[in-house]
XYZ file of C-alpha atoms in Angstrom:
378
model
C -25.724 -19.040 2.025
C -28.877 -20.385 0.387
C -31.974 -20.093 2.571
C -34.100 -23.202 3.082
C -37.847 -23.002 2.490
C -40.218 -24.216 5.212
C -40.979 -27.419 3.288
C -37.265 -28.110 2.699
C -36.605 -27.436 6.373
C -39.289 -29.946 7.391
C -38.139 -32.581 4.898
C -34.428 -32.300 5.854
C -34.415 -34.335 9.047
C -30.813 -33.521 9.975
C -31.414 -29.788 9.755
C -34.662 -30.150 11.687
C -33.062 -32.191 14.474
C -30.025 -29.991 14.988
C -32.112 -26.839 14.881
C -34.537 -28.126 17.508
C -31.729 -29.673 19.563
C -29.815 -26.407 19.672
C -32.931 -24.341 20.342
C -33.987 -26.681 23.153
C -30.729 -26.519 25.098
C -30.454 -22.776 24.460
C -33.933 -22.379 25.955
C -32.860 -24.534 28.906
C -29.876 -22.261 29.496
C -31.994 -19.096 29.300
C -34.637 -20.369 31.714
C -31.933 -21.426 34.176
C -30.265 -18.016 33.874
C -33.489 -16.084 34.520
C -34.218 -18.423 37.417
C -30.797 -17.645 38.866
C -31.507 -13.912 38.592
C -34.874 -14.394 40.295
C -33.310 -16.248 43.223
C -30.339 -13.812 43.337
C -27.670 -16.395 42.618
C -24.052 -15.150 42.400
C -22.846 -13.992 38.975
C -20.486 -16.945 38.740
C -23.556 -19.187 38.593
C -23.905 -18.173 34.956
C -20.792 -20.214 34.214
C -22.371 -23.291 35.764
C -25.472 -22.763 33.614
C -23.369 -22.361 30.455
C -21.448 -25.563 31.218
C -24.719 -27.384 31.972
C -26.334 -26.333 28.684
C -23.243 -27.228 26.618
C -22.832 -30.559 28.424
C -26.520 -31.318 27.942
C -26.205 -30.487 24.232
C -23.208 -32.826 23.804
C -24.227 -35.709 26.086
C -27.778 -35.946 24.703
C -26.622 -36.210 21.071
C -26.059 -40.013 21.220
C -29.660 -40.445 22.410
C -30.845 -39.762 18.879
C -28.949 -42.730 17.463
C -30.006 -44.982 20.334
C -33.649 -44.055 19.770
C -33.361 -44.858 16.075
C -32.628 -48.442 17.057
C -35.405 -48.442 19.659
C -37.983 -47.129 17.147
C -38.603 -50.554 15.604
C -38.767 -52.373 18.962
C -41.879 -53.289 20.913
C -43.536 -50.561 23.032
C -42.328 -52.204 26.253
C -38.713 -52.474 25.050
C -38.896 -48.914 23.765
C -40.205 -47.611 27.090
C -37.563 -49.402 29.159
C -34.833 -48.397 26.700
C -35.810 -44.728 26.913
C -35.823 -44.767 30.720
C -32.413 -46.482 30.865
C -30.915 -44.099 28.296
C -32.268 -41.030 30.075
C -31.041 -42.194 33.486
C -27.514 -43.092 32.296
C -27.215 -39.802 30.388
C -28.513 -37.932 33.436
C -25.814 -39.548 35.616
C -23.091 -38.298 33.292
C -24.665 -34.846 33.023
C -25.000 -34.496 36.825
C -21.318 -35.250 37.271
C -20.445 -32.381 34.924
C -22.942 -30.004 36.557
C -21.856 -30.823 40.113
C -18.156 -30.555 39.303
C -18.713 -27.204 37.583
C -20.600 -26.045 40.685
C -17.588 -27.010 42.790
C -15.223 -25.224 40.380
C -17.158 -21.945 40.019
C -19.327 -21.626 43.140
C -18.007 -23.651 46.090
C -14.368 -24.822 45.720
C -14.408 -26.168 49.276
C -17.251 -28.593 48.603
C -16.157 -32.201 48.780
C -18.659 -34.978 48.057
C -18.686 -37.394 50.972
C -20.148 -40.253 48.994
C -20.583 -41.211 45.369
C -24.289 -40.466 45.652
C -23.529 -36.823 46.430
C -21.557 -36.580 43.198
C -24.663 -37.796 41.342
C -27.013 -35.522 43.276
C -29.978 -34.207 41.249
C -29.978 -37.134 38.830
C -33.742 -37.664 39.068
C -34.581 -34.071 38.125
C -32.138 -34.271 35.182
C -33.673 -37.601 34.169
C -37.066 -35.898 34.051
C -35.593 -33.200 31.793
C -34.191 -35.829 29.411
C -37.481 -37.749 29.435
C -39.163 -34.549 28.210
C -36.483 -34.330 25.492
C -37.284 -37.944 24.549
C -41.042 -37.368 24.458
C -40.511 -34.421 22.119
C -38.186 -36.497 19.913
C -40.600 -39.424 19.606
C -43.558 -37.065 19.164
C -41.921 -35.372 16.182
C -40.791 -38.709 14.772
C -44.277 -40.160 15.114
C -45.798 -37.085 13.458
C -43.366 -37.342 10.545
C -44.101 -41.046 10.191
C -47.851 -40.383 10.097
C -47.375 -37.577 7.569
C -45.325 -39.826 5.294
C -47.957 -42.553 5.521
C -50.672 -40.048 4.628
C -48.627 -38.751 1.694
C -48.029 -42.314 0.495
C -51.746 -43.084 0.822
C -52.732 -39.915 -1.064
C -50.195 -40.741 -3.761
C -51.562 -44.272 -4.033
C -55.128 -42.932 -4.290
C -54.045 -40.449 -6.982
C -52.313 -43.192 -8.956
C -55.386 -45.389 -8.644
C -57.586 -42.550 -9.880
C -55.274 -41.951 -12.829
C -55.357 -45.640 -13.714
C -59.139 -45.675 -13.421
C -59.527 -42.588 -15.604
C -57.217 -44.003 -18.256
C -59.136 -47.269 -18.219
C -62.420 -45.415 -18.699
C -61.025 -43.312 -21.536
C -59.407 -46.258 -23.309
C -62.621 -48.235 -22.947
C -64.364 -45.623 -25.116
C -61.955 -45.888 -28.037
C -62.792 -49.490 -29.099
C -66.499 -48.731 -28.617
C -66.349 -45.673 -30.887
C -64.051 -47.412 -33.356
C -66.424 -50.366 -33.715
C -69.385 -48.079 -34.466
C -67.443 -46.005 -37.000
C -65.928 -48.988 -38.818
C -69.358 -50.555 -38.967
C -70.683 -47.375 -40.591
C -67.806 -47.325 -43.100
C -68.477 -50.974 -43.919
C -72.108 -50.061 -44.629
C -70.993 -47.272 -46.984
C -68.765 -49.719 -48.885
C -71.579 -52.259 -49.183
C -73.773 -49.479 -50.607
C -71.029 -48.723 -53.191
C -70.429 -45.298 -51.707
C -66.684 -45.736 -51.995
C -65.844 -42.039 -52.254
C -67.843 -41.298 -49.081
C -66.238 -44.281 -47.341
C -62.774 -43.018 -48.301
C -63.566 -39.590 -46.856
C -64.879 -41.266 -43.711
C -61.626 -43.222 -43.277
C -59.644 -39.972 -43.658
C -61.783 -38.199 -41.066
C -61.520 -41.197 -38.754
C -57.715 -41.180 -38.946
C -57.659 -37.458 -38.071
C -59.853 -38.016 -35.041
C -57.897 -41.064 -33.857
C -54.652 -39.104 -34.198
C -56.161 -36.441 -31.947
C -57.314 -38.975 -29.344
C -53.886 -40.649 -29.257
C -52.188 -37.294 -28.749
C -54.439 -36.427 -25.823
C -53.491 -37.477 -22.297
C -56.532 -39.039 -20.570
C -55.614 -37.037 -17.443
C -55.357 -33.755 -19.321
C -57.987 -31.031 -19.236
C -58.651 -28.878 -22.264
C -60.701 -25.743 -22.800
C -64.288 -26.100 -23.903
C -63.223 -24.367 -27.120
C -60.714 -27.159 -27.826
C -63.284 -29.780 -26.860
C -65.698 -28.410 -29.450
C -62.932 -28.430 -32.072
C -62.379 -32.126 -31.240
C -66.116 -32.722 -31.653
C -65.912 -31.198 -35.127
C -63.206 -33.757 -36.019
C -65.516 -36.520 -34.835
C -68.491 -35.014 -36.672
C -66.458 -34.974 -39.870
C -66.971 -38.740 -40.014
C -70.581 -38.693 -38.851
C -71.639 -36.012 -41.355
C -70.416 -38.218 -44.192
C -72.485 -41.022 -42.774
C -75.732 -39.192 -41.998
C -75.666 -36.219 -44.363
C -78.726 -33.966 -43.980
C -80.224 -36.328 -41.434
C -77.858 -34.900 -38.816
C -78.747 -31.459 -37.498
C -76.408 -30.085 -34.852
C -76.891 -26.907 -32.884
C -74.448 -25.178 -30.497
C -75.571 -22.750 -27.798
C -72.366 -22.063 -25.867
C -71.785 -18.769 -24.097
C -68.539 -16.924 -24.815
C -67.648 -16.880 -21.089
C -67.698 -20.684 -20.992
C -65.305 -21.258 -23.906
C -62.135 -20.910 -21.806
C -63.390 -23.204 -19.032
C -61.456 -26.439 -18.562
C -63.102 -29.833 -19.083
C -61.729 -33.391 -19.191
C -60.553 -34.145 -22.718
C -63.138 -35.834 -24.968
C -65.872 -35.386 -22.372
C -68.651 -34.565 -24.831
C -67.833 -37.054 -27.614
C -69.408 -40.154 -25.996
C -72.523 -38.131 -25.101
C -72.847 -36.892 -28.667
C -72.279 -40.434 -29.948
C -75.079 -41.682 -27.720
C -77.471 -39.043 -29.091
C -76.520 -39.874 -32.692
C -77.222 -43.524 -32.052
C -80.752 -43.016 -30.680
C -81.924 -39.729 -32.193
C -80.358 -39.819 -35.678
C -79.235 -43.296 -36.717
C -82.355 -45.092 -35.505
C -84.780 -42.809 -37.381
C -85.178 -42.411 -41.143
C -85.791 -38.676 -40.859
C -82.743 -38.235 -38.636
C -82.755 -35.849 -35.722
C -81.354 -32.822 -33.986
C -78.668 -32.644 -31.290
C -78.087 -29.456 -29.309
C -75.032 -28.730 -27.128
C -75.351 -26.006 -24.501
C -72.685 -24.500 -22.278
C -72.699 -21.683 -19.732
C -70.828 -20.495 -16.639
C -72.977 -19.971 -13.547
C -71.905 -19.231 -9.957
C -68.583 -21.053 -10.055
C -69.917 -23.972 -12.113
C -69.634 -24.929 -15.766
C -73.003 -26.248 -16.876
C -73.076 -28.420 -20.000
C -76.028 -30.102 -21.683
C -76.381 -32.478 -24.629
C -79.978 -32.573 -25.846
C -81.546 -34.610 -28.639
C -85.066 -34.938 -30.048
C -85.056 -38.730 -30.128
C -87.429 -41.111 -28.377
C -85.999 -40.434 -24.933
C -86.712 -42.806 -22.071
C -89.817 -44.905 -22.294
C -92.498 -44.194 -19.715
C -91.660 -45.675 -16.333
C -88.070 -46.532 -17.277
C -85.249 -45.595 -14.942
C -82.675 -43.089 -16.169
C -79.967 -45.729 -16.289
C -81.766 -47.812 -18.914
C -80.398 -45.786 -21.804
C -76.912 -45.310 -20.408
C -74.484 -47.202 -22.597
C -70.732 -47.394 -22.261
C -70.297 -43.707 -23.101
C -72.784 -42.316 -20.585
C -71.720 -44.668 -17.800
C -68.036 -43.893 -18.319
C -68.661 -40.147 -18.469
C -70.472 -40.279 -15.139
C -67.637 -42.347 -13.652
C -64.923 -40.011 -14.992
C -66.624 -36.992 -13.453
C -67.074 -38.828 -10.175
C -63.385 -39.775 -10.015
C -62.199 -36.282 -10.972
C -64.579 -34.132 -8.933
C -66.231 -36.393 -6.358
C -69.350 -34.768 -4.930
C -68.496 -31.408 -6.505
C -70.112 -32.332 -9.823
C -73.575 -33.220 -11.078
C -74.631 -35.621 -13.850
C -78.228 -36.333 -14.798
C -80.107 -38.005 -17.670
C -83.626 -36.622 -18.113
C -86.511 -36.807 -20.577
C -86.923 -33.492 -22.421
C -90.265 -34.270 -24.161
C -89.395 -35.089 -26.833
C -85.932 -36.520 -26.600
C -83.304 -36.875 -23.936
C -81.310 -34.301 -22.018
C -77.934 -35.082 -20.430
C -76.929 -32.398 -17.924
C -73.570 -31.911 -16.264
C -72.230 -29.332 -13.819
C -68.581 -29.294 -12.777
C -66.345 -26.818 -10.936
C -65.473 -23.843 -13.118
C -61.754 -23.835 -13.902
C -60.344 -21.363 -16.392
C -57.155 -21.844 -18.385
C -54.737 -18.881 -18.364
C -54.954 -17.250 -21.777
C -51.756 -16.430 -23.662
C -51.506 -13.333 -25.846
C -51.102 -15.473 -28.960
C -54.201 -17.532 -28.143
C -56.188 -14.372 -27.418
C -55.176 -12.901 -30.783
C -56.190 -16.109 -32.529
C -59.611 -16.056 -30.868
C -60.058 -12.406 -31.805
C -59.391 -13.026 -35.509
C -61.046 -16.449 -35.907
C -63.967 -16.842 -33.508
C -65.231 -20.437 -33.217
C -68.623 -21.378 -34.573
C -70.216 -22.131 -31.224
C -72.743 -19.340 -30.832
C -76.439 -19.940 -30.484
C -78.287 -21.153 -33.549
C -75.332 -22.588 -35.455
C -76.290 -25.695 -37.416
C -74.122 -28.388 -38.985
């Protein structure tokens, strides 16, 4: 017979009910039996206890179906319904108990009135009220748990929708900038360069369409995606673009949201490279420290003007990156935009998560190490 896990046991309401129902009446029988031993009842009293427990098990079964109907009623109707159900069931149970007492303990006992036949009904009613309180307590707990699960699921779905919206908002923004650059190349009669730029753009867009906005990738894969993006930007800026990586080996297998760095790099290219005739330098740093993955994108552009707030230079890319991190990690992440004199420094710190490495991936890394060590220029 297949064993049920704890979660399956809790989720299967029929199994849960019958298990607790059986255990409850078995416990009732045991406590009555030990009580009989304590008060030195005759051995035949065990038969009365066995009949009482079995009768209680059978007669209380319909209460479950009655309470299902009472569950949706008003508190007052539910309270009165429970009391009436317990009392009527107790009347039937006392008849069985008293008749079994007559059969096994005192055959000469004859009830003088009908009330004697129902003797002990109040104490049995109290027992069934306890059964009812336990039933409604478990049912209320399950109802609350389901509501919490539904709420958590709704929050998760809302976060997924928000993340997808933020990611998809970046694509038109990037596409507009790139197409504008390609248009400029065509106007300057640099058709060969423009053709290469279109090819690089199609490769990058294919990558972005294949990536799930909810998916996390390793920092190594994120840098490879940046190189696809830079394939277009290098054609546009040429020697004016100087890129430097300073990423520690231990950080390469850390997980990050897909295309996290691209909008930050795009922002630096816009202010530090595109806006200046001599171009500029962008540096990407990455390191693992005390359970955090620390990432920085630094440029040597004009930075923030004196007295300006950090949010002044946050375009769509920077604002969306901050929002994505906030949705994914809440208060467990850090995002800051600072002047680096000269230039601007965007710093991030997020919980360090490492992807399990396969043997094939490890072999690939061993034979073809990525160009992300300190001092690498593009």
